[in-house]
Amino acid sequence: VTALVLFVFGTGPIKGFATTLLIGIMTSLFTAIFITRMLVENHISKSKAFWISVFLTLVGLLCLYLINYKTAFFAALSVFLYTCIYTPLKPITPLSVFVGAIPGAIPFMLGWVAATNQFGIEPGTLFMIQFFWQFPHFWSLGWMLDDDYKKAGFIMLPTGKRDRRTALQIILYIIWMIIISIFPATGLTGLLYLSIESAIIIFILGLIMLFMGINLYNGMNIVSAKRLFMYTIFYLTLVQLIYIVDKFL
């Protein structure tokens, strides 16, 4: 129970720290939306928001360190990559999405590392699932908001525009995501095991996303991108729940 409380309070401030840098200034977890709005409306200074976030991030890392140093290390790595590498790369190269997928995938595996104090094939597999998932997720979002991103000077789509090469890359990453998501059913991922029944369900969910990716390739429109984006959220949530429930079956 103590470890769970530390994990919740540790990951929370850290995620708030990294998220707000996406809009150019760091802020805290539980007040992220509130402070962000206050920043836009000039109700709070950037320096104050910055130091609040630094403080909460340090508190978060301390909480995670009290669980074990590996959890704190990966959390700190996530913050560093997101704030110091991914965010500055966004106006420079579409490869920023690839870099950002690394810190974006770390939280999925962080719970395993916190619970076991081990980093091996199990958390590595969890990392890869969310790593590959992020490409159809963010590229469909980038497709929807391409005009806005370009106005802000951000290059988010892999080819820099809404075209079939971008849609094809989305499809390819969906295929890799499907493969890694059901791979634990092979029994080759250590203690992370998935039953055949759960693997079939996840496979079907993945095929639905693949179908939506193909629709985007054929339709080349924002409506298809929006449907894919919304489904990626549903997919990841359901897959995580299936992995948890599968352990009790």
Coordinates of N, CA and C in Angstrom, one line a residue:
V1 N 0.8 -1.2 0.0 CA 0.0 0.0 0.0 C 0.9 1.3 0.0
T2 N 1.9 1.2 0.8 CA 2.8 2.4 0.9 C 3.5 2.6 -0.5
A3 N 3.9 1.5 -1.1 CA 4.5 1.7 -2.4 C 3.6 2.2 -3.5
L4 N 2.3 1.8 -3.4 CA 1.3 2.3 -4.3 C 1.1 3.8 -4.2
V5 N 1.0 4.2 -2.9 CA 0.8 5.6 -2.6 C 2.0 6.4 -3.1
L6 N 3.2 6.0 -2.9 CA 4.4 6.6 -3.4 C 4.4 6.7 -4.9
F7 N 4.0 5.6 -5.5 CA 4.0 5.5 -7.0 C 3.0 6.6 -7.6
V8 N 1.8 6.6 -7.0 CA 0.8 7.6 -7.5 C 1.3 9.0 -7.3
F9 N 1.8 9.3 -6.1 CA 2.2 10.7 -5.9 C 3.5 11.0 -6.6
G10 N 4.3 10.0 -6.9 CA 5.5 10.2 -7.6 C 5.4 10.4 -9.1
T11 N 4.5 9.6 -9.7 CA 4.3 9.8 -11.2 C 3.5 11.0 -11.5
G12 N 2.6 11.4 -10.6 CA 1.7 12.5 -10.9 C 2.4 13.8 -11.2
P13 N 3.2 14.3 -10.2 CA 3.9 15.6 -10.5 C 4.8 15.5 -11.7
I14 N 5.5 14.4 -11.9 CA 6.4 14.3 -13.0 C 5.7 14.4 -14.4
K15 N 4.5 13.8 -14.5 CA 3.8 13.9 -15.7 C 3.3 15.3 -15.9
G16 N 2.9 16.0 -14.9 CA 2.6 17.4 -15.0 C 3.7 18.2 -15.5
F17 N 4.9 18.0 -15.0 CA 6.1 18.7 -15.4 C 6.3 18.6 -16.9
A18 N 6.3 17.4 -17.4 CA 6.6 17.2 -18.8 C 5.5 17.7 -19.7
T19 N 4.3 17.5 -19.3 CA 3.1 17.8 -20.2 C 3.1 19.3 -20.5
T20 N 3.4 20.1 -19.5 CA 3.2 21.6 -19.7 C 4.3 22.1 -20.6
L21 N 5.5 21.4 -20.6 CA 6.6 21.9 -21.5 C 6.1 21.8 -22.9
L22 N 5.2 21.0 -23.2 CA 4.6 20.9 -24.5 C 4.1 22.2 -25.0
I23 N 3.6 23.0 -24.1 CA 3.1 24.3 -24.5 C 4.1 25.4 -24.1
G24 N 5.3 25.0 -23.7 CA 6.4 26.0 -23.6 C 6.7 26.3 -22.1
I25 N 5.9 25.8 -21.1 CA 6.2 26.1 -19.8 C 5.8 25.0 -18.9
M26 N 6.6 24.7 -17.8 CA 6.3 23.6 -17.0 C 5.3 24.0 -15.9
T27 N 4.5 23.0 -15.5 CA 3.4 23.2 -14.5 C 3.2 22.0 -13.7
S28 N 2.3 22.0 -12.7 CA 2.1 20.8 -11.8 C 1.0 19.9 -12.3
L29 N 1.0 18.7 -11.7 CA 0.0 17.7 -12.2 C -1.4 18.1 -11.9
F30 N -1.8 18.2 -10.7 CA -3.2 18.3 -10.3 C -3.8 19.7 -10.7
T31 N -2.9 20.6 -11.0 CA -3.4 22.0 -11.4 C -2.9 22.3 -12.8
A32 N -2.6 21.3 -13.6 CA -2.0 21.5 -14.9 C -3.0 22.3 -15.8
I33 N -4.2 21.9 -15.9 CA -5.2 22.6 -16.8 C -5.4 24.0 -16.2
F34 N -5.6 24.1 -14.9 CA -5.9 25.4 -14.2 C -4.7 26.4 -14.4
I35 N -3.5 25.9 -14.2 CA -2.4 26.8 -14.3 C -2.1 27.2 -15.8
T36 N -2.3 26.2 -16.7 CA -2.1 26.5 -18.1 C -3.0 27.6 -18.5
R37 N -4.3 27.6 -18.1 CA -5.3 28.6 -18.4 C -4.8 29.9 -17.8
M38 N -4.3 29.9 -16.6 CA -3.9 31.1 -15.9 C -2.7 31.7 -16.6
L39 N -1.8 30.8 -17.2 CA -0.7 31.3 -17.9 C -1.1 32.1 -19.1
V40 N -2.1 31.5 -19.9 CA -2.6 32.1 -21.1 C -3.2 33.4 -20.8
E41 N -3.9 33.5 -19.7 CA -4.7 34.7 -19.3 C -3.8 35.7 -18.4
N42 N -2.5 35.3 -18.3 CA -1.6 36.1 -17.5 C -2.0 36.3 -16.1
H43 N -2.6 35.3 -15.5 CA -2.9 35.4 -14.0 C -1.8 34.8 -13.2
I44 N -0.8 34.2 -13.8 CA 0.3 33.7 -13.1 C 1.6 33.8 -13.9
S45 N 2.7 34.1 -13.3 CA 3.9 34.3 -14.1 C 4.5 33.0 -14.6
K46 N 5.3 33.0 -15.7 CA 5.9 31.8 -16.1 C 7.0 31.3 -15.1
S47 N 7.6 32.2 -14.5 CA 8.7 31.8 -13.5 C 8.0 31.1 -12.3
K48 N 6.9 31.6 -11.9 CA 6.2 30.9 -10.8 C 5.7 29.5 -11.2
A49 N 5.1 29.4 -12.3 CA 4.7 28.1 -12.8 C 5.9 27.2 -13.0
F50 N 7.0 27.7 -13.5 CA 8.2 26.9 -13.6 C 8.7 26.3 -12.3
W51 N 8.8 27.1 -11.3 CA 9.3 26.7 -10.0 C 8.4 25.8 -9.3
I52 N 7.1 26.0 -9.5 CA 6.1 25.0 -8.9 C 6.3 23.7 -9.5
S53 N 6.5 23.6 -10.8 CA 6.7 22.4 -11.5 C 8.0 21.7 -11.1
V54 N 9.1 22.5 -11.0 CA 10.4 21.9 -10.6 C 10.2 21.3 -9.2
F55 N 9.6 22.0 -8.3 CA 9.4 21.5 -7.0 C 8.6 20.2 -7.0
L56 N 7.5 20.1 -7.7 CA 6.7 18.9 -7.7 C 7.4 17.8 -8.4
T57 N 8.2 18.1 -9.4 CA 9.0 17.0 -10.1 C 10.0 16.4 -9.1
L58 N 10.7 17.2 -8.4 CA 11.6 16.7 -7.4 C 10.9 15.9 -6.3
V59 N 9.8 16.3 -5.9 CA 9.0 15.6 -4.9 C 8.6 14.2 -5.5
G60 N 8.2 14.3 -6.8 CA 7.8 13.0 -7.4 C 8.9 12.0 -7.5
L61 N 10.1 12.5 -8.0 CA 11.2 11.6 -8.1 C 11.7 11.1 -6.7
L62 N 11.5 11.9 -5.7 CA 11.9 11.4 -4.4 C 10.9 10.3 -4.0
C63 N 9.6 10.4 -4.2 CA 8.7 9.4 -3.9 C 9.0 8.1 -4.6
L64 N 9.3 8.2 -5.9 CA 9.7 7.0 -6.7 C 11.0 6.4 -6.2
Y65 N 11.9 7.2 -5.8 CA 13.2 6.7 -5.3 C 13.0 5.9 -4.0
L66 N 12.0 6.3 -3.2 CA 11.7 5.6 -2.0 C 11.1 4.2 -2.3
I67 N 10.6 4.0 -3.5 CA 10.1 2.7 -3.9 C 11.3 1.9 -4.4
N68 N 12.1 2.4 -5.4 CA 13.4 1.8 -5.8 C 14.0 2.8 -6.7
Y69 N 15.3 2.7 -6.8 CA 16.0 3.7 -7.6 C 15.8 3.5 -9.1
K70 N 15.5 2.3 -9.6 CA 15.2 2.1 -11.0 C 14.0 2.8 -11.5
T71 N 12.9 2.8 -10.7 CA 11.7 3.5 -11.0 C 12.0 5.0 -11.1
A72 N 12.7 5.6 -10.2 CA 13.1 7.0 -10.2 C 14.0 7.3 -11.4
F73 N 14.9 6.4 -11.8 CA 15.8 6.6 -12.9 C 15.0 6.7 -14.2
F74 N 14.1 5.7 -14.4 CA 13.3 5.8 -15.7 C 12.3 7.0 -15.7
A75 N 11.8 7.4 -14.6 CA 11.0 8.5 -14.6 C 11.8 9.8 -14.9
A76 N 13.0 9.9 -14.3 CA 13.8 11.0 -14.6 C 14.2 11.0 -16.1
L77 N 14.5 9.9 -16.6 CA 14.9 9.7 -18.1 C 13.7 10.2 -18.9
S78 N 12.5 9.8 -18.5 CA 11.3 10.2 -19.3 C 11.2 11.8 -19.3
V79 N 11.4 12.4 -18.2 CA 11.3 13.8 -18.1 C 12.3 14.5 -19.0
F80 N 13.6 14.0 -18.9 CA 14.7 14.6 -19.6 C 14.4 14.5 -21.1
L81 N 14.1 13.3 -21.6 CA 13.8 13.1 -23.0 C 12.7 14.0 -23.5
Y82 N 11.6 14.0 -22.8 CA 10.5 14.8 -23.2 C 10.7 16.3 -23.2
T83 N 11.4 16.8 -22.2 CA 11.5 18.2 -22.1 C 12.7 18.8 -22.9
C84 N 13.8 18.0 -22.9 CA 15.1 18.5 -23.4 C 15.4 18.0 -24.8
I85 N 14.7 16.9 -25.2 CA 15.0 16.4 -26.6 C 13.8 16.5 -27.5
Y86 N 12.7 15.9 -27.0 CA 11.5 15.9 -27.9 C 10.9 17.2 -28.2
T87 N 10.7 18.0 -27.1 CA 10.0 19.3 -27.3 C 10.9 20.3 -28.2
P88 N 12.2 20.4 -28.0 CA 13.0 21.3 -28.9 C 13.0 20.8 -30.3
L89 N 12.8 19.4 -30.5 CA 12.9 18.9 -31.9 C 11.6 19.1 -32.7
K90 N 10.5 19.4 -32.0 CA 9.2 19.5 -32.7 C 9.2 20.5 -33.9
P91 N 9.8 21.7 -33.8 CA 9.8 22.6 -34.9 C 10.9 22.3 -35.9
I92 N 11.7 21.3 -35.7 CA 12.9 21.0 -36.5 C 12.7 19.8 -37.4
T93 N 12.2 18.7 -36.9 CA 12.1 17.5 -37.6 C 10.9 16.6 -37.2
P94 N 10.3 15.9 -38.1 CA 9.2 15.0 -37.7 C 9.7 13.8 -36.9
L95 N 11.0 13.6 -36.9 CA 11.6 12.5 -36.0 C 11.3 12.8 -34.5
S96 N 10.9 14.0 -34.2 CA 10.5 14.3 -32.8 C 9.5 13.3 -32.3
V97 N 8.6 12.9 -33.2 CA 7.5 12.0 -32.7 C 8.2 10.6 -32.3
F98 N 9.2 10.2 -33.1 CA 9.9 9.0 -32.7 C 10.6 9.1 -31.3
V99 N 11.3 10.3 -31.2 CA 11.9 10.5 -29.9 C 10.9 10.6 -28.7
G100 N 9.8 11.3 -29.0 CA 8.8 11.5 -28.0 C 8.1 10.2 -27.6
A101 N 8.1 9.2 -28.5 CA 7.5 7.9 -28.2 C 8.2 7.2 -27.1
I102 N 9.5 7.5 -26.9 CA 10.3 6.8 -25.9 C 9.8 7.2 -24.5
P103 N 9.8 8.5 -24.1 CA 9.3 8.9 -22.8 C 7.8 8.6 -22.7
G104 N 7.1 8.6 -23.9 CA 5.7 8.4 -23.8 C 5.4 6.9 -23.5
A105 N 6.3 6.0 -23.8 CA 6.1 4.6 -23.5 C 6.6 4.2 -22.1
I106 N 7.4 5.0 -21.5 CA 8.0 4.6 -20.2 C 6.9 4.4 -19.1
P107 N 5.9 5.3 -19.0 CA 4.9 5.1 -17.9 C 4.2 3.7 -17.9
F108 N 4.0 3.1 -19.1 CA 3.3 1.8 -19.2 C 4.1 0.8 -18.5
M109 N 5.4 0.8 -18.5 CA 6.3 -0.2 -17.9 C 6.7 0.2 -16.5
L110 N 6.5 1.4 -16.1 CA 7.0 1.9 -14.8 C 6.3 1.2 -13.7
G111 N 5.1 0.8 -13.8 CA 4.4 0.1 -12.7 C 5.1 -1.3 -12.4
W112 N 5.5 -1.9 -13.5 CA 6.2 -3.2 -13.3 C 7.5 -3.1 -12.6
V113 N 8.3 -2.1 -13.1 CA 9.6 -1.8 -12.4 C 9.4 -1.4 -11.0
A114 N 8.4 -0.7 -10.7 CA 8.1 -0.2 -9.3 C 7.7 -1.4 -8.4
A115 N 7.0 -2.4 -9.0 CA 6.5 -3.5 -8.2 C 7.5 -4.6 -8.0
T116 N 8.4 -4.7 -9.0 CA 9.4 -5.8 -9.0 C 10.8 -5.4 -8.7
N117 N 11.1 -4.1 -8.9 CA 12.5 -3.6 -8.9 C 13.4 -4.3 -9.9
Q118 N 12.8 -4.7 -11.0 CA 13.5 -5.4 -12.1 C 13.1 -4.8 -13.4
F119 N 14.1 -4.7 -14.3 CA 13.9 -4.3 -15.7 C 14.3 -5.5 -16.6
G120 N 13.4 -6.1 -17.3 CA 13.7 -7.2 -18.1 C 12.8 -7.3 -19.3
I121 N 12.5 -8.4 -19.8 CA 11.7 -8.6 -21.0 C 10.2 -8.2 -20.7
E122 N 9.8 -8.4 -19.5 CA 8.4 -8.0 -19.2 C 8.1 -6.5 -19.3
P123 N 8.8 -5.7 -18.6 CA 8.5 -4.2 -18.8 C 9.0 -3.8 -20.2
G124 N 10.0 -4.5 -20.7 CA 10.4 -4.1 -22.1 C 9.3 -4.3 -23.1
T125 N 8.6 -5.4 -22.9 CA 7.4 -5.7 -23.8 C 6.3 -4.7 -23.6
L126 N 6.0 -4.3 -22.4 CA 5.0 -3.3 -22.1 C 5.4 -2.0 -22.8
F127 N 6.7 -1.7 -22.7 CA 7.2 -0.5 -23.3 C 7.0 -0.5 -24.8
M128 N 7.3 -1.6 -25.5 CA 7.2 -1.7 -26.9 C 5.7 -1.6 -27.4
I129 N 4.8 -2.1 -26.6 CA 3.4 -2.0 -27.0 C 3.0 -0.5 -27.1
Q130 N 3.3 0.2 -26.1 CA 2.9 1.6 -26.1 C 3.8 2.5 -27.0
F131 N 5.0 2.0 -27.2 CA 5.9 2.7 -28.2 C 5.3 2.7 -29.6
F132 N 4.9 1.5 -30.1 CA 4.4 1.4 -31.4 C 3.0 2.0 -31.5
W133 N 2.2 1.9 -30.4 CA 0.9 2.5 -30.4 C 0.9 4.0 -30.7
Q134 N 1.9 4.7 -30.2 CA 2.0 6.1 -30.3 C 2.0 6.7 -31.7
F135 N 2.5 5.9 -32.6 CA 2.6 6.5 -34.0 C 1.3 6.6 -34.7
P136 N 0.4 5.6 -34.7 CA -0.9 5.8 -35.2 C -1.7 6.8 -34.4
H137 N -1.4 6.9 -33.1 CA -2.2 7.8 -32.2 C -1.8 9.3 -32.6
F138 N -0.5 9.6 -32.6 CA -0.1 11.0 -32.8 C -0.1 11.4 -34.2
W139 N 0.1 10.5 -35.1 CA 0.1 10.8 -36.5 C -1.3 11.1 -37.0
S140 N -2.3 10.4 -36.4 CA -3.7 10.7 -36.8 C -4.1 12.0 -36.2
L141 N -3.6 12.3 -35.0 CA -3.8 13.6 -34.4 C -3.1 14.7 -35.2
G142 N -1.9 14.4 -35.6 CA -1.2 15.4 -36.5 C -1.9 15.6 -37.8
W143 N -2.5 14.5 -38.3 CA -3.3 14.7 -39.6 C -4.5 15.6 -39.4
M144 N -5.2 15.4 -38.3 CA -6.3 16.3 -38.0 C -5.9 17.7 -37.8
L145 N -4.8 18.0 -37.1 CA -4.4 19.3 -36.7 C -3.2 19.8 -37.5
D146 N -3.0 19.3 -38.7 CA -1.8 19.6 -39.5 C -1.7 21.1 -39.7
D147 N -2.8 21.7 -40.1 CA -2.7 23.2 -40.4 C -2.3 24.0 -39.2
D148 N -2.9 23.6 -38.0 CA -2.6 24.3 -36.8 C -1.1 24.1 -36.4
Y149 N -0.7 22.9 -36.5 CA 0.7 22.6 -36.2 C 1.7 23.4 -37.1
K150 N 1.4 23.5 -38.3 CA 2.2 24.2 -39.3 C 2.2 25.7 -38.9
K151 N 1.1 26.2 -38.5 CA 1.0 27.7 -38.1 C 2.0 27.9 -36.9
A152 N 2.1 26.9 -36.0 CA 2.9 27.0 -34.8 C 4.4 26.6 -35.1
G153 N 4.6 26.2 -36.4 CA 6.0 25.9 -36.7 C 6.4 24.4 -36.4
F154 N 5.4 23.6 -36.1 CA 5.7 22.2 -35.7 C 5.6 21.3 -36.9
I155 N 6.5 20.3 -37.1 CA 6.4 19.3 -38.1 C 6.1 18.0 -37.5
M156 N 4.9 17.5 -37.6 CA 4.5 16.3 -36.8 C 4.3 15.1 -37.7
L157 N 3.9 15.3 -39.0 CA 3.7 14.1 -39.8 C 5.0 13.7 -40.4
P158 N 5.2 12.4 -40.6 CA 6.5 11.9 -41.1 C 7.0 12.4 -42.4
T159 N 6.1 12.7 -43.3 CA 6.5 13.3 -44.6 C 6.3 14.8 -44.6
G160 N 5.7 15.3 -43.5 CA 5.5 16.8 -43.4 C 4.1 17.2 -44.0
K161 N 3.4 16.2 -44.5 CA 2.1 16.6 -45.1 C 1.1 15.4 -45.1
R162 N -0.2 15.7 -45.3 CA -1.2 14.6 -45.4 C -1.1 13.9 -46.7
D163 N -0.4 12.8 -46.8 CA -0.3 12.1 -48.0 C -0.4 10.6 -47.8
R164 N -0.3 9.8 -48.8 CA -0.4 8.3 -48.7 C 0.8 7.7 -48.0
R165 N 2.0 8.4 -48.2 CA 3.2 7.8 -47.5 C 3.0 7.9 -46.0
T166 N 2.4 9.0 -45.5 CA 2.1 9.1 -44.1 C 1.1 8.1 -43.7
A167 N 0.1 7.9 -44.4 CA -1.0 6.9 -44.1 C -0.4 5.5 -44.1
L168 N 0.5 5.2 -45.0 CA 1.2 3.9 -45.1 C 2.0 3.6 -43.9
Q169 N 2.7 4.6 -43.4 CA 3.5 4.5 -42.2 C 2.7 4.2 -41.0
I170 N 1.5 4.9 -41.0 CA 0.6 4.6 -39.9 C 0.2 3.1 -39.9
I171 N -0.1 2.6 -41.1 CA -0.6 1.2 -41.2 C 0.6 0.3 -40.8
L172 N 1.8 0.6 -41.2 CA 2.9 -0.3 -40.8 C 3.1 -0.4 -39.3
Y173 N 3.0 0.8 -38.6 CA 3.2 0.8 -37.2 C 2.0 0.1 -36.5
I174 N 0.8 0.2 -37.0 CA -0.3 -0.6 -36.5 C 0.0 -2.1 -36.5
I175 N 0.6 -2.5 -37.6 CA 0.9 -4.0 -37.7 C 1.9 -4.4 -36.7
W176 N 3.0 -3.6 -36.5 CA 4.0 -3.9 -35.5 C 3.3 -3.8 -34.1
M177 N 2.4 -2.9 -33.9 CA 1.7 -2.8 -32.6 C 0.9 -4.1 -32.3
I178 N 0.2 -4.6 -33.3 CA -0.6 -5.8 -33.2 C 0.3 -7.0 -32.8
I179 N 1.4 -7.1 -33.5 CA 2.3 -8.2 -33.3 C 2.8 -8.2 -31.8
I180 N 3.4 -7.1 -31.4 CA 3.9 -7.0 -30.0 C 2.9 -7.1 -29.0
S181 N 1.6 -6.7 -29.2 CA 0.6 -6.7 -28.2 C 0.1 -8.2 -27.9
I182 N 0.2 -9.1 -28.9 CA -0.2 -10.5 -28.7 C 1.0 -11.4 -28.4
F183 N 2.2 -10.8 -28.5 CA 3.4 -11.7 -28.4 C 3.5 -12.4 -27.1
P184 N 3.1 -11.8 -25.9 CA 3.2 -12.5 -24.7 C 2.4 -13.8 -24.6
A185 N 1.5 -14.0 -25.6 CA 0.8 -15.3 -25.6 C 1.7 -16.4 -26.0
T186 N 2.9 -16.1 -26.6 CA 3.8 -17.2 -27.0 C 4.5 -17.8 -25.8
G187 N 4.5 -17.1 -24.6 CA 5.2 -17.6 -23.5 C 6.6 -17.2 -23.4
L188 N 7.1 -16.4 -24.3 CA 8.5 -16.0 -24.4 C 8.8 -14.7 -23.7
T189 N 7.9 -14.2 -23.0 CA 8.1 -12.9 -22.3 C 8.1 -13.0 -20.8
G190 N 8.7 -14.1 -20.3 CA 8.8 -14.2 -18.9 C 7.5 -14.3 -18.1
L191 N 7.5 -13.5 -17.1 CA 6.3 -13.5 -16.2 C 5.1 -12.8 -16.8
L192 N 5.3 -12.0 -17.9 CA 4.3 -11.4 -18.6 C 3.6 -12.3 -19.6
Y193 N 2.5 -12.9 -19.2 CA 1.9 -13.9 -20.1 C 0.5 -13.5 -20.4
L194 N 0.0 -13.9 -21.6 CA -1.3 -13.6 -22.0 C -2.0 -14.8 -22.5
S195 N -3.2 -15.1 -22.1 CA -3.9 -16.3 -22.5 C -4.3 -16.2 -24.0
I196 N -4.5 -17.3 -24.6 CA -4.9 -17.3 -26.0 C -6.2 -16.6 -26.2
E197 N -7.2 -16.7 -25.3 CA -8.4 -16.0 -25.4 C -8.3 -14.5 -25.4
S198 N -7.4 -14.0 -24.5 CA -7.2 -12.6 -24.4 C -6.4 -12.1 -25.6
A199 N -5.5 -12.9 -26.1 CA -4.7 -12.6 -27.3 C -5.6 -12.4 -28.5
I200 N -6.6 -13.3 -28.6 CA -7.5 -13.2 -29.8 C -8.3 -12.0 -29.7
I201 N -8.8 -11.6 -28.5 CA -9.5 -10.3 -28.4 C -8.7 -9.1 -28.8
I202 N -7.4 -9.1 -28.3 CA -6.5 -8.0 -28.6 C -6.2 -8.0 -30.1
F203 N -6.1 -9.2 -30.7 CA -5.8 -9.2 -32.1 C -7.0 -8.6 -32.9
I204 N -8.2 -9.0 -32.5 CA -9.4 -8.4 -33.2 C -9.4 -6.9 -33.0
L205 N -9.1 -6.4 -31.8 CA -9.1 -5.0 -31.6 C -8.1 -4.3 -32.5
G206 N -6.9 -5.0 -32.6 CA -5.9 -4.5 -33.5 C -6.3 -4.4 -35.0
L207 N -7.0 -5.5 -35.4 CA -7.5 -5.5 -36.8 C -8.5 -4.4 -37.1
I208 N -9.2 -4.0 -36.1 CA -10.2 -2.9 -36.3 C -9.4 -1.6 -36.5
M209 N -8.3 -1.4 -35.7 CA -7.5 -0.2 -35.9 C -6.8 -0.3 -37.3
L210 N -6.4 -1.5 -37.7 CA -5.7 -1.6 -39.0 C -6.7 -1.3 -40.1
F211 N -8.0 -1.7 -39.9 CA -9.0 -1.3 -40.9 C -9.2 0.2 -41.0
M212 N -9.1 0.8 -39.8 CA -9.3 2.3 -39.8 C -8.1 3.0 -40.4
G213 N -6.9 2.4 -40.3 CA -5.7 2.9 -40.9 C -5.8 2.8 -42.4
I214 N -6.3 1.7 -42.9 CA -6.5 1.5 -44.3 C -7.6 2.5 -44.9
N215 N -8.6 2.7 -44.1 CA -9.6 3.7 -44.5 C -9.0 5.1 -44.6
L216 N -8.1 5.4 -43.8 CA -7.4 6.7 -43.9 C -6.5 6.7 -45.2
Y217 N -5.9 5.6 -45.4 CA -5.1 5.5 -46.7 C -5.9 5.7 -47.9
N218 N -7.1 5.1 -47.9 CA -8.0 5.2 -49.1 C -8.7 6.5 -49.1
G219 N -9.2 7.0 -48.0 CA -10.0 8.3 -48.0 C -9.2 9.5 -47.9
M220 N -8.0 9.5 -47.3 CA -7.2 10.7 -47.2 C -7.9 11.9 -46.7
N221 N -8.7 11.7 -45.6 CA -9.5 12.8 -45.1 C -9.4 12.9 -43.6
I222 N -9.8 14.1 -43.0 CA -9.7 14.4 -41.6 C -10.7 13.5 -40.8
V223 N -11.8 13.2 -41.4 CA -12.8 12.4 -40.7 C -12.3 11.0 -40.4
S224 N -11.6 10.4 -41.3 CA -11.0 9.1 -41.1 C -9.9 9.2 -40.0
A225 N -9.1 10.3 -40.1 CA -8.0 10.5 -39.1 C -8.6 10.6 -37.7
K226 N -9.7 11.4 -37.6 CA -10.4 11.6 -36.3 C -10.9 10.3 -35.7
R227 N -11.5 9.4 -36.6 CA -12.0 8.2 -36.1 C -10.9 7.3 -35.6
L228 N -9.8 7.3 -36.4 CA -8.6 6.5 -36.0 C -8.0 7.0 -34.6
F229 N -7.9 8.3 -34.5 CA -7.4 8.9 -33.3 C -8.2 8.5 -32.1
M230 N -9.5 8.6 -32.2 CA -10.4 8.3 -31.1 C -10.3 6.8 -30.7
Y231 N -10.2 6.0 -31.8 CA -10.1 4.5 -31.5 C -8.8 4.1 -30.8
T232 N -7.7 4.8 -31.2 CA -6.5 4.5 -30.5 C -6.5 4.7 -29.0
I233 N -7.3 5.6 -28.5 CA -7.5 5.9 -27.1 C -8.3 4.7 -26.5
F234 N -9.3 4.3 -27.2 CA -10.2 3.2 -26.7 C -9.3 1.9 -26.7
Y235 N -8.5 1.7 -27.8 CA -7.8 0.5 -27.9 C -6.8 0.3 -26.8
L236 N -6.0 1.4 -26.5 CA -5.0 1.2 -25.5 C -5.6 1.0 -24.1
T237 N -6.6 1.7 -23.8 CA -7.3 1.5 -22.5 C -7.8 0.1 -22.4
L238 N -8.4 -0.4 -23.4 CA -9.0 -1.8 -23.3 C -7.9 -2.8 -23.3
V239 N -6.8 -2.6 -24.0 CA -5.7 -3.6 -24.0 C -5.1 -3.7 -22.6
Q240 N -4.9 -2.5 -21.9 CA -4.4 -2.5 -20.6 C -5.3 -3.2 -19.6
L241 N -6.6 -3.0 -19.7 CA -7.6 -3.7 -18.9 C -7.5 -5.2 -19.1
I242 N -7.4 -5.6 -20.4 CA -7.4 -7.0 -20.7 C -6.2 -7.7 -20.1
Y243 N -5.0 -7.0 -20.1 CA -3.8 -7.5 -19.5 C -4.0 -7.7 -18.0
I244 N -4.7 -6.8 -17.4 CA -4.9 -6.9 -15.9 C -5.9 -8.0 -15.6
V245 N -7.0 -8.0 -16.3 CA -8.0 -9.0 -16.0 C -7.5 -10.4 -16.3
D246 N -6.7 -10.5 -17.4 CA -6.2 -11.8 -17.8 C -5.4 -12.5 -16.7
K247 N -4.8 -11.8 -15.8 CA -4.1 -12.4 -14.7 C -5.0 -13.1 -13.7
F248 N -6.2 -12.7 -13.7 CA -7.1 -13.3 -12.7 C -8.0 -14.4 -13.3
L249 N -7.8 -14.7 -14.5 CA -8.6 -15.7 -15.2 C -8.0 -17.1 -15.1

